[in-house]
């Protein structure tokens, strides 16, 4: 706990040694169902998280736990094939450590994807949602503790976390692909249990359209260090209590896999012009 700026610089150096001068422009975090996109990276260089100082590794199923550096749609990318979650027992600081590290390597943009439960009653499982904003009311935040001014200021602005220009780009690309794209607010819950029906009702009253267990820690840290962020969610299920049935991890994975083809074409289109 209490990483210092030099810790991030050291991790960056260890990665840079493997990259022969390659500088990533865009960091991409692949959520459930999208892991296959990492296999589409050209001239890939793989760097497993467990070979990088201070990195934690993935315990979630379908999350490989490595970076894939290379070209995707003509852009230099760093793909996180597998993300870290707080519910794996990691602190927010550990979960977000990779983002600051890759920022130091040169990446100025972040595409973050996830699967989430649908809170908005007018939408349905399988829909894609552009993240316009997020809610994290409770629990620790990733920027608590001593500020590292090399990354950003103590009291950083959160007005435009999800870059308006990138939101417009995603909406334009979705129209081009003739793909419906919802736009809404993602609310963070720490998990690993799904929410209770009462929590989902509360989330709806508060203005959330989707609930999930990722993305907010990394977006918070990436915004602090000045990255432009595009966030896209696949709504895999109606959130707890909306339907008179239980939720399961299998249902979530199945729906994520079903939406993966459309989801990845939208990301590829955005990547070209972001
Ligand atoms: N809640 C939280 N996270 C999720 C859900 C959900 O209903 N579905 C997929 N990820």
PDB file of C-alpha atoms and ligand atoms in Angstrom:
ATOM      1  CA  UNK A   1       0.000   0.000   0.000  1.00  0.00           C
ATOM      2  CA  UNK A   2       1.089   3.559  -0.576  1.00  0.00           C
ATOM      3  CA  UNK A   3       2.799   3.264  -3.953  1.00  0.00           C
ATOM      4  CA  UNK A   4       5.162   6.107  -4.800  1.00  0.00           C
ATOM      5  CA  UNK A   5       5.763   7.725  -8.180  1.00  0.00           C
ATOM      6  CA  UNK A   6       9.065   5.836  -8.459  1.00  0.00           C
ATOM      7  CA  UNK A   7       7.238   2.500  -8.151  1.00  0.00           C
ATOM      8  CA  UNK A   8       5.221   3.295 -11.266  1.00  0.00           C
ATOM      9  CA  UNK A   9       8.337   4.532 -13.083  1.00  0.00           C
ATOM     10  CA  UNK A  10      10.151   1.292 -12.261  1.00  0.00           C
ATOM     11  CA  UNK A  11       7.266  -0.877 -13.510  1.00  0.00           C
ATOM     12  CA  UNK A  12       7.140   1.192 -16.680  1.00  0.00           C
ATOM     13  CA  UNK A  13      10.870   0.649 -17.250  1.00  0.00           C
ATOM     14  CA  UNK A  14      10.519  -3.108 -16.886  1.00  0.00           C
ATOM     15  CA  UNK A  15       7.752  -3.142 -19.513  1.00  0.00           C
ATOM     16  CA  UNK A  16       9.611  -0.733 -21.830  1.00  0.00           C
ATOM     17  CA  UNK A  17      12.580  -3.123 -21.943  1.00  0.00           C
ATOM     18  CA  UNK A  18      10.330  -5.635 -23.684  1.00  0.00           C
ATOM     19  CA  UNK A  19       8.938  -3.174 -26.234  1.00  0.00           C
ATOM     20  CA  UNK A  20      11.943  -2.029 -28.294  1.00  0.00           C
ATOM     21  CA  UNK A  21      10.785   1.585 -28.460  1.00  0.00           C
ATOM     22  CA  UNK A  22       7.121   0.769 -29.159  1.00  0.00           C
ATOM     23  CA  UNK A  23       4.886   3.448 -27.614  1.00  0.00           C
ATOM     24  CA  UNK A  24       1.201   2.583 -27.008  1.00  0.00           C
ATOM     25  CA  UNK A  25      -1.295   5.342 -27.902  1.00  0.00           C
ATOM     26  CA  UNK A  26      -4.443   3.685 -26.639  1.00  0.00           C
ATOM     27  CA  UNK A  27      -4.910   1.455 -23.614  1.00  0.00           C
ATOM     28  CA  UNK A  28      -7.812  -0.965 -24.005  1.00  0.00           C
ATOM     29  CA  UNK A  29      -9.374  -2.935 -21.173  1.00  0.00           C
ATOM     30  CA  UNK A  30     -11.403  -5.885 -22.351  1.00  0.00           C
ATOM     31  CA  UNK A  31     -14.320  -6.973 -20.216  1.00  0.00           C
ATOM     32  CA  UNK A  32     -16.130 -10.321 -20.181  1.00  0.00           C
ATOM     33  CA  UNK A  33     -16.606 -11.877 -23.612  1.00  0.00           C
ATOM     34  CA  UNK A  34     -14.178  -9.550 -25.393  1.00  0.00           C
ATOM     35  CA  UNK A  35     -10.903 -11.261 -24.512  1.00  0.00           C
ATOM     36  CA  UNK A  36     -10.655 -12.608 -28.070  1.00  0.00           C
ATOM     37  CA  UNK A  37      -9.935  -9.097 -29.389  1.00  0.00           C
ATOM     38  CA  UNK A  38      -6.489  -9.332 -27.860  1.00  0.00           C
ATOM     39  CA  UNK A  39      -5.773 -12.205 -30.250  1.00  0.00           C
ATOM     40  CA  UNK A  40      -6.411  -9.840 -33.178  1.00  0.00           C
ATOM     41  CA  UNK A  41      -3.510  -7.559 -32.234  1.00  0.00           C
ATOM     42  CA  UNK A  42      -0.828  -7.610 -34.948  1.00  0.00           C
ATOM     43  CA  UNK A  43       2.854  -8.145 -34.140  1.00  0.00           C
ATOM     44  CA  UNK A  44       1.931  -8.890 -30.534  1.00  0.00           C
ATOM     45  CA  UNK A  45       4.303  -8.636 -27.619  1.00  0.00           C
ATOM     46  CA  UNK A  46       2.912 -10.359 -24.532  1.00  0.00           C
ATOM     47  CA  UNK A  47       3.802  -9.153 -21.066  1.00  0.00           C
ATOM     48  CA  UNK A  48       2.156 -11.166 -18.260  1.00  0.00           C
ATOM     49  CA  UNK A  49       1.168  -9.087 -15.246  1.00  0.00           C
ATOM     50  CA  UNK A  50       3.106 -11.379 -12.916  1.00  0.00           C
ATOM     51  CA  UNK A  51       6.358 -10.355 -14.647  1.00  0.00           C
ATOM     52  CA  UNK A  52       5.825  -6.671 -13.788  1.00  0.00           C
ATOM     53  CA  UNK A  53       6.817  -5.356 -10.341  1.00  0.00           C
ATOM     54  CA  UNK A  54       3.851  -4.410  -8.109  1.00  0.00           C
ATOM     55  CA  UNK A  55       1.289  -5.845 -10.534  1.00  0.00           C
ATOM     56  CA  UNK A  56      -1.360  -8.224  -9.278  1.00  0.00           C
ATOM     57  CA  UNK A  57      -2.653 -10.995 -11.451  1.00  0.00           C
ATOM     58  CA  UNK A  58      -6.175 -11.974 -12.533  1.00  0.00           C
ATOM     59  CA  UNK A  59      -8.269 -14.543 -10.728  1.00  0.00           C
ATOM     60  CA  UNK A  60     -11.500 -13.972 -12.683  1.00  0.00           C
ATOM     61  CA  UNK A  61     -12.476 -16.647 -15.227  1.00  0.00           C
ATOM     62  CA  UNK A  62     -11.790 -15.704 -18.882  1.00  0.00           C
ATOM     63  CA  UNK A  63      -9.318 -13.010 -17.768  1.00  0.00           C
ATOM     64  CA  UNK A  64      -5.836 -14.038 -18.940  1.00  0.00           C
ATOM     65  CA  UNK A  65      -3.751 -11.591 -16.943  1.00  0.00           C
ATOM     66  CA  UNK A  66      -1.396 -10.112 -19.493  1.00  0.00           C
ATOM     67  CA  UNK A  67      -0.768  -7.106 -21.694  1.00  0.00           C
ATOM     68  CA  UNK A  68      -0.782  -7.516 -25.437  1.00  0.00           C
ATOM     69  CA  UNK A  69       1.138  -4.698 -27.112  1.00  0.00           C
ATOM     70  CA  UNK A  70       0.930  -4.218 -30.884  1.00  0.00           C
ATOM     71  CA  UNK A  71      -1.221  -2.801 -33.685  1.00  0.00           C
ATOM     72  CA  UNK A  72      -5.003  -2.882 -33.864  1.00  0.00           C
ATOM     73  CA  UNK A  73      -6.825  -1.003 -36.654  1.00  0.00           C
ATOM     74  CA  UNK A  74      -3.572   0.798 -37.431  1.00  0.00           C
ATOM     75  CA  UNK A  75      -3.155   2.136 -33.892  1.00  0.00           C
ATOM     76  CA  UNK A  76      -0.479   1.314 -31.349  1.00  0.00           C
ATOM     77  CA  UNK A  77      -2.353  -0.322 -28.517  1.00  0.00           C
ATOM     78  CA  UNK A  78      -1.782  -1.834 -25.110  1.00  0.00           C
ATOM     79  CA  UNK A  79      -4.552  -4.334 -24.495  1.00  0.00           C
ATOM     80  CA  UNK A  80      -5.264  -5.558 -20.991  1.00  0.00           C
ATOM     81  CA  UNK A  81      -6.353  -9.108 -21.603  1.00  0.00           C
ATOM     82  CA  UNK A  82      -7.988  -9.462 -18.237  1.00  0.00           C
ATOM     83  CA  UNK A  83      -8.594  -6.736 -15.683  1.00  0.00           C
ATOM     84  CA  UNK A  84      -8.296  -6.667 -11.934  1.00  0.00           C
ATOM     85  CA  UNK A  85     -11.333  -6.197  -9.707  1.00  0.00           C
ATOM     86  CA  UNK A  86     -11.674  -5.120  -6.092  1.00  0.00           C
ATOM     87  CA  UNK A  87     -13.759  -8.239  -5.431  1.00  0.00           C
ATOM     88  CA  UNK A  88     -10.671 -10.355  -6.066  1.00  0.00           C
ATOM     89  CA  UNK A  89      -9.365  -8.945  -2.800  1.00  0.00           C
ATOM     90  CA  UNK A  90      -7.256  -6.195  -4.345  1.00  0.00           C
ATOM     91  CA  UNK A  91      -7.247  -2.619  -3.146  1.00  0.00           C
ATOM     92  CA  UNK A  92      -8.383   0.151  -5.481  1.00  0.00           C
ATOM     93  CA  UNK A  93      -4.751   1.230  -5.663  1.00  0.00           C
ATOM     94  CA  UNK A  94      -3.692  -2.228  -6.860  1.00  0.00           C
ATOM     95  CA  UNK A  95      -6.563  -2.459  -9.342  1.00  0.00           C
ATOM     96  CA  UNK A  96      -5.619   0.858 -10.922  1.00  0.00           C
ATOM     97  CA  UNK A  97      -1.819   0.474 -10.796  1.00  0.00           C
ATOM     98  CA  UNK A  98      -1.602  -0.669 -14.470  1.00  0.00           C
ATOM     99  CA  UNK A  99      -3.350   2.480 -15.737  1.00  0.00           C
ATOM    100  CA  UNK A 100      -0.804   4.891 -14.325  1.00  0.00           C
ATOM    101  CA  UNK A 101       1.988   2.630 -15.514  1.00  0.00           C
ATOM    102  CA  UNK A 102       0.743   2.545 -19.107  1.00  0.00           C
ATOM    103  CA  UNK A 103       0.105   6.300 -18.982  1.00  0.00           C
ATOM    104  CA  UNK A 104       3.815   6.681 -18.185  1.00  0.00           C
ATOM    105  CA  UNK A 105       4.621   4.536 -21.217  1.00  0.00           C
ATOM    106  CA  UNK A 106       2.887   7.181 -23.338  1.00  0.00           C
ATOM    107  CA  UNK A 107      -0.753   6.160 -23.739  1.00  0.00           C
ATOM    108  CA  UNK A 108      -3.060   9.186 -23.608  1.00  0.00           C
ATOM    109  CA  UNK A 109      -6.344   7.426 -24.355  1.00  0.00           C
ATOM    110  CA  UNK A 110      -8.310   4.643 -22.699  1.00  0.00           C
ATOM    111  CA  UNK A 111     -11.082   2.428 -24.014  1.00  0.00           C
ATOM    112  CA  UNK A 112     -12.723   0.632 -21.135  1.00  0.00           C
ATOM    113  CA  UNK A 113     -15.365  -2.049 -21.637  1.00  0.00           C
ATOM    114  CA  UNK A 114     -17.452  -4.109 -19.258  1.00  0.00           C
ATOM    115  CA  UNK A 115     -20.532  -6.219 -18.722  1.00  0.00           C
ATOM    116  CA  UNK A 116     -23.246  -4.833 -16.459  1.00  0.00           C
ATOM    117  CA  UNK A 117     -26.740  -5.389 -15.208  1.00  0.00           C
ATOM    118  CA  UNK A 118     -29.472  -3.314 -16.845  1.00  0.00           C
ATOM    119  CA  UNK A 119     -31.334  -1.005 -14.457  1.00  0.00           C
ATOM    120  CA  UNK A 120     -33.164   1.047 -17.072  1.00  0.00           C
ATOM    121  CA  UNK A 121     -36.547  -0.632 -17.618  1.00  0.00           C
ATOM    122  CA  UNK A 122     -36.785   0.574 -21.220  1.00  0.00           C
ATOM    123  CA  UNK A 123     -33.686  -1.331 -22.297  1.00  0.00           C
ATOM    124  CA  UNK A 124     -32.907  -5.022 -22.610  1.00  0.00           C
ATOM    125  CA  UNK A 125     -30.118  -7.575 -22.264  1.00  0.00           C
ATOM    126  CA  UNK A 126     -27.787  -7.542 -25.266  1.00  0.00           C
ATOM    127  CA  UNK A 127     -27.980  -3.749 -25.656  1.00  0.00           C
ATOM    128  CA  UNK A 128     -24.732  -1.779 -25.762  1.00  0.00           C
ATOM    129  CA  UNK A 129     -24.475   1.357 -23.635  1.00  0.00           C
ATOM    130  CA  UNK A 130     -22.118   4.252 -24.004  1.00  0.00           C
ATOM    131  CA  UNK A 131     -21.049   5.382 -20.544  1.00  0.00           C
ATOM    132  CA  UNK A 132     -21.873   9.078 -20.171  1.00  0.00           C
ATOM    133  CA  UNK A 133     -21.044   9.278 -16.467  1.00  0.00           C
ATOM    134  CA  UNK A 134     -20.693   7.106 -13.388  1.00  0.00           C
ATOM    135  CA  UNK A 135     -21.691   6.901  -9.729  1.00  0.00           C
ATOM    136  CA  UNK A 136     -19.503   5.640  -6.873  1.00  0.00           C
ATOM    137  CA  UNK A 137     -21.048   6.785  -3.665  1.00  0.00           C
ATOM    138  CA  UNK A 138     -19.630   4.441  -1.095  1.00  0.00           C
ATOM    139  CA  UNK A 139     -16.458   2.598  -0.257  1.00  0.00           C
ATOM    140  CA  UNK A 140     -12.907   3.680  -0.847  1.00  0.00           C
ATOM    141  CA  UNK A 141     -11.808   5.581  -3.925  1.00  0.00           C
ATOM    142  CA  UNK A 142      -8.565   4.814  -5.769  1.00  0.00           C
ATOM    143  CA  UNK A 143      -7.144   8.309  -5.223  1.00  0.00           C
ATOM    144  CA  UNK A 144      -7.275   8.184  -1.426  1.00  0.00           C
ATOM    145  CA  UNK A 145      -3.948   8.472   0.346  1.00  0.00           C
ATOM    146  CA  UNK A 146      -1.073  10.766  -0.479  1.00  0.00           C
ATOM    147  CA  UNK A 147      -1.555  12.477  -3.851  1.00  0.00           C
ATOM    148  CA  UNK A 148       1.090  11.931  -6.533  1.00  0.00           C
ATOM    149  CA  UNK A 149       1.234  15.340  -8.229  1.00  0.00           C
ATOM    150  CA  UNK A 150       3.186  13.972 -11.210  1.00  0.00           C
ATOM    151  CA  UNK A 151      -0.087  12.266 -12.192  1.00  0.00           C
ATOM    152  CA  UNK A 152      -2.592  14.977 -11.300  1.00  0.00           C
ATOM    153  CA  UNK A 153      -3.896  17.368  -8.673  1.00  0.00           C
ATOM    154  CA  UNK A 154      -5.307  16.448  -5.258  1.00  0.00           C
ATOM    155  CA  UNK A 155      -8.851  17.627  -5.953  1.00  0.00           C
ATOM    156  CA  UNK A 156      -9.305  16.674  -9.563  1.00  0.00           C
ATOM    157  CA  UNK A 157     -12.289  17.647 -11.666  1.00  0.00           C
ATOM    158  CA  UNK A 158     -14.647  14.839 -12.719  1.00  0.00           C
ATOM    159  CA  UNK A 159     -16.965  16.812 -15.008  1.00  0.00           C
ATOM    160  CA  UNK A 160     -15.798  15.212 -18.260  1.00  0.00           C
ATOM    161  CA  UNK A 161     -14.436  11.795 -17.263  1.00  0.00           C
ATOM    162  CA  UNK A 162     -15.935  10.146 -20.361  1.00  0.00           C
ATOM    163  CA  UNK A 163     -14.582  12.450 -23.050  1.00  0.00           C
ATOM    164  CA  UNK A 164     -17.443  14.184 -24.908  1.00  0.00           C
ATOM    165  CA  UNK A 165     -15.522  14.037 -28.215  1.00  0.00           C
ATOM    166  CA  UNK A 166     -15.140  10.254 -27.886  1.00  0.00           C
ATOM    167  CA  UNK A 167     -18.801   9.854 -26.946  1.00  0.00           C
ATOM    168  CA  UNK A 168     -19.784  11.688 -30.127  1.00  0.00           C
ATOM    169  CA  UNK A 169     -17.404   9.520 -32.129  1.00  0.00           C
ATOM    170  CA  UNK A 170     -18.912   6.296 -30.719  1.00  0.00           C
ATOM    171  CA  UNK A 171     -22.435   7.500 -31.464  1.00  0.00           C
ATOM    172  CA  UNK A 172     -21.440   8.383 -35.023  1.00  0.00           C
ATOM    173  CA  UNK A 173     -19.785   4.998 -35.543  1.00  0.00           C
ATOM    174  CA  UNK A 174     -22.796   3.140 -34.102  1.00  0.00           C
ATOM    175  CA  UNK A 175     -25.024   4.950 -36.606  1.00  0.00           C
ATOM    176  CA  UNK A 176     -22.636   4.015 -39.403  1.00  0.00           C
ATOM    177  CA  UNK A 177     -22.783   0.365 -38.324  1.00  0.00           C
ATOM    178  CA  UNK A 178     -26.575   0.630 -37.980  1.00  0.00           C
ATOM    179  CA  UNK A 179     -26.198  -0.550 -34.413  1.00  0.00           C
ATOM    180  CA  UNK A 180     -28.382   0.766 -31.586  1.00  0.00           C
ATOM    181  CA  UNK A 181     -26.283   2.359 -28.839  1.00  0.00           C
ATOM    182  CA  UNK A 182     -27.822   3.407 -25.536  1.00  0.00           C
ATOM    183  CA  UNK A 183     -26.254   6.156 -23.478  1.00  0.00           C
ATOM    184  CA  UNK A 184     -26.375   6.192 -19.712  1.00  0.00           C
ATOM    185  CA  UNK A 185     -24.940   6.203 -16.230  1.00  0.00           C
ATOM    186  CA  UNK A 186     -22.960   3.259 -14.824  1.00  0.00           C
ATOM    187  CA  UNK A 187     -23.076   2.715 -11.078  1.00  0.00           C
ATOM    188  CA  UNK A 188     -20.258   0.896  -9.316  1.00  0.00           C
ATOM    189  CA  UNK A 189     -20.924  -1.855  -6.793  1.00  0.00           C
ATOM    190  CA  UNK A 190     -17.950  -3.624  -5.250  1.00  0.00           C
ATOM    191  CA  UNK A 191     -19.276  -7.202  -5.671  1.00  0.00           C
ATOM    192  CA  UNK A 192     -18.571 -10.087  -5.957  1.00  0.00           C
ATOM    193  CA  UNK A 193     -22.204 -10.713  -5.041  1.00  0.00           C
ATOM    194  CA  UNK A 194     -24.741  -9.287  -7.429  1.00  0.00           C
ATOM    195  CA  UNK A 195     -26.834  -6.433  -6.052  1.00  0.00           C
ATOM    196  CA  UNK A 196     -30.003  -6.985  -4.063  1.00  0.00           C
ATOM    197  CA  UNK A 197     -33.295  -5.920  -5.677  1.00  0.00           C
ATOM    198  CA  UNK A 198     -33.479  -3.062  -3.147  1.00  0.00           C
ATOM    199  CA  UNK A 199     -30.007  -1.865  -4.160  1.00  0.00           C
ATOM    200  CA  UNK A 200     -31.058  -1.942  -7.795  1.00  0.00           C
ATOM    201  CA  UNK A 201     -34.174   0.104  -7.032  1.00  0.00           C
ATOM    202  CA  UNK A 202     -32.002   2.573  -5.116  1.00  0.00           C
ATOM    203  CA  UNK A 203     -29.577   2.768  -8.054  1.00  0.00           C
ATOM    204  CA  UNK A 204     -32.477   3.575 -10.389  1.00  0.00           C
ATOM    205  CA  UNK A 205     -33.751   6.358  -8.124  1.00  0.00           C
ATOM    206  CA  UNK A 206     -30.225   7.780  -8.012  1.00  0.00           C
ATOM    207  CA  UNK A 207     -30.059   7.976 -11.789  1.00  0.00           C
ATOM    208  CA  UNK A 208     -28.188   4.817 -12.744  1.00  0.00           C
ATOM    209  CA  UNK A 209     -28.955   2.930 -15.953  1.00  0.00           C
ATOM    210  CA  UNK A 210     -26.535   0.066 -15.320  1.00  0.00           C
ATOM    211  CA  UNK A 211     -24.813  -1.581 -12.354  1.00  0.00           C
ATOM    212  CA  UNK A 212     -21.445  -3.297 -12.425  1.00  0.00           C
ATOM    213  CA  UNK A 213     -18.299  -4.220 -10.519  1.00  0.00           C
ATOM    214  CA  UNK A 214     -15.521  -2.625 -12.561  1.00  0.00           C
ATOM    215  CA  UNK A 215     -14.538   0.395 -14.674  1.00  0.00           C
ATOM    216  CA  UNK A 216     -15.088   3.168 -12.113  1.00  0.00           C
ATOM    217  CA  UNK A 217     -11.765   2.654 -10.269  1.00  0.00           C
ATOM    218  CA  UNK A 218      -9.779   2.674 -13.515  1.00  0.00           C
ATOM    219  CA  UNK A 219     -11.716   5.575 -15.070  1.00  0.00           C
ATOM    220  CA  UNK A 220     -11.180   7.629 -11.905  1.00  0.00           C
ATOM    221  CA  UNK A 221      -7.424   7.108 -11.973  1.00  0.00           C
ATOM    222  CA  UNK A 222      -7.160   7.545 -15.748  1.00  0.00           C
ATOM    223  CA  UNK A 223      -9.097  10.823 -15.527  1.00  0.00           C
ATOM    224  CA  UNK A 224      -6.777  12.001 -12.748  1.00  0.00           C
ATOM    225  CA  UNK A 225      -3.719  11.468 -14.960  1.00  0.00           C
ATOM    226  CA  UNK A 226      -5.326  13.270 -17.889  1.00  0.00           C
ATOM    227  CA  UNK A 227      -6.330  10.396 -20.151  1.00  0.00           C
ATOM    228  CA  UNK A 228      -9.223  10.693 -22.606  1.00  0.00           C
ATOM    229  CA  UNK A 229     -11.708   7.928 -21.884  1.00  0.00           C
ATOM    230  CA  UNK A 230     -14.278   6.024 -23.927  1.00  0.00           C
ATOM    231  CA  UNK A 231     -16.407   3.608 -21.890  1.00  0.00           C
ATOM    232  CA  UNK A 232     -18.785   1.052 -23.376  1.00  0.00           C
ATOM    233  CA  UNK A 233     -20.925  -1.470 -21.532  1.00  0.00           C
ATOM    234  CA  UNK A 234     -22.746  -4.564 -22.683  1.00  0.00           C
ATOM    235  CA  UNK A 235     -25.935  -5.012 -20.690  1.00  0.00           C
ATOM    236  CA  UNK A 236     -25.924  -8.758 -20.105  1.00  0.00           C
ATOM    237  CA  UNK A 237     -28.975  -9.142 -17.877  1.00  0.00           C
ATOM    238  CA  UNK A 238     -31.785  -7.209 -16.286  1.00  0.00           C
ATOM    239  CA  UNK A 239     -30.446  -6.263 -12.851  1.00  0.00           C
ATOM    240  CA  UNK A 240     -31.628  -8.144  -9.768  1.00  0.00           C
ATOM    241  CA  UNK A 241     -35.327  -7.971  -8.988  1.00  0.00           C
ATOM    242  CA  UNK A 242     -36.424  -6.604 -12.369  1.00  0.00           C
ATOM    243  CA  UNK A 243     -37.494 -10.081 -13.451  1.00  0.00           C
ATOM    244  CA  UNK A 244     -38.840 -12.693 -11.072  1.00  0.00           C
ATOM    245  CA  UNK A 245     -35.755 -14.884 -11.379  1.00  0.00           C
ATOM    246  CA  UNK A 246     -32.264 -15.353  -9.963  1.00  0.00           C
ATOM    247  CA  UNK A 247     -29.100 -14.047 -11.658  1.00  0.00           C
ATOM    248  CA  UNK A 248     -26.155 -16.240 -12.514  1.00  0.00           C
ATOM    249  CA  UNK A 249     -22.601 -15.740 -13.689  1.00  0.00           C
ATOM    250  CA  UNK A 250     -23.275 -18.188 -16.529  1.00  0.00           C
ATOM    251  CA  UNK A 251     -26.156 -16.070 -17.839  1.00  0.00           C
ATOM    252  CA  UNK A 252     -23.877 -13.019 -17.794  1.00  0.00           C
ATOM    253  CA  UNK A 253     -21.071 -14.788 -19.677  1.00  0.00           C
ATOM    254  CA  UNK A 254     -23.433 -16.238 -22.277  1.00  0.00           C
ATOM    255  CA  UNK A 255     -24.959 -12.836 -23.017  1.00  0.00           C
ATOM    256  CA  UNK A 256     -21.518 -11.197 -23.124  1.00  0.00           C
ATOM    257  CA  UNK A 257     -20.318 -13.782 -25.635  1.00  0.00           C
ATOM    258  CA  UNK A 258     -23.430 -13.292 -27.771  1.00  0.00           C
ATOM    259  CA  UNK A 259     -22.906  -9.534 -27.975  1.00  0.00           C
ATOM    260  CA  UNK A 260     -19.159  -9.809 -28.553  1.00  0.00           C
ATOM    261  CA  UNK A 261     -19.136  -9.586 -32.363  1.00  0.00           C
ATOM    262  CA  UNK A 262     -21.120  -6.310 -32.480  1.00  0.00           C
ATOM    263  CA  UNK A 263     -19.277  -4.943 -29.479  1.00  0.00           C
ATOM    264  CA  UNK A 264     -15.866  -5.562 -31.049  1.00  0.00           C
ATOM    265  CA  UNK A 265     -16.834  -4.012 -34.411  1.00  0.00           C
ATOM    266  CA  UNK A 266     -17.893  -0.837 -32.617  1.00  0.00           C
ATOM    267  CA  UNK A 267     -14.633  -0.681 -30.685  1.00  0.00           C
ATOM    268  CA  UNK A 268     -12.594  -1.252 -33.834  1.00  0.00           C
ATOM    269  CA  UNK A 269     -14.436   1.534 -35.661  1.00  0.00           C
ATOM    270  CA  UNK A 270     -13.868   3.946 -32.782  1.00  0.00           C
ATOM    271  CA  UNK A 271     -10.227   3.003 -32.500  1.00  0.00           C
ATOM    272  CA  UNK A 272      -9.599   4.009 -36.117  1.00  0.00           C
ATOM    273  CA  UNK A 273     -10.576   7.632 -35.497  1.00  0.00           C
ATOM    274  CA  UNK A 274     -10.072   8.363 -31.834  1.00  0.00           C
TER     275      UNK A 274
HETATM  276  N1  LIG B   1     -24.547  -6.610 -11.542  1.00  0.00           N
HETATM  277  C1  LIG B   1     -23.240  -6.341 -11.397  1.00  0.00           C
HETATM  278  N2  LIG B   1     -22.321  -6.659 -12.308  1.00  0.00           N
HETATM  279  C2  LIG B   1     -22.759  -7.285 -13.417  1.00  0.00           C
HETATM  280  C3  LIG B   1     -24.115  -7.601 -13.625  1.00  0.00           C
HETATM  281  C4  LIG B   1     -25.050  -7.237 -12.626  1.00  0.00           C
HETATM  282  O1  LIG B   1     -26.282  -7.478 -12.727  1.00  0.00           O
HETATM  283  N3  LIG B   1     -24.188  -8.219 -14.835  1.00  0.00           N
HETATM  284  C5  LIG B   1     -22.928  -8.255 -15.344  1.00  0.00           C
HETATM  285  N4  LIG B   1     -22.060  -7.701 -14.487  1.00  0.00           N
END
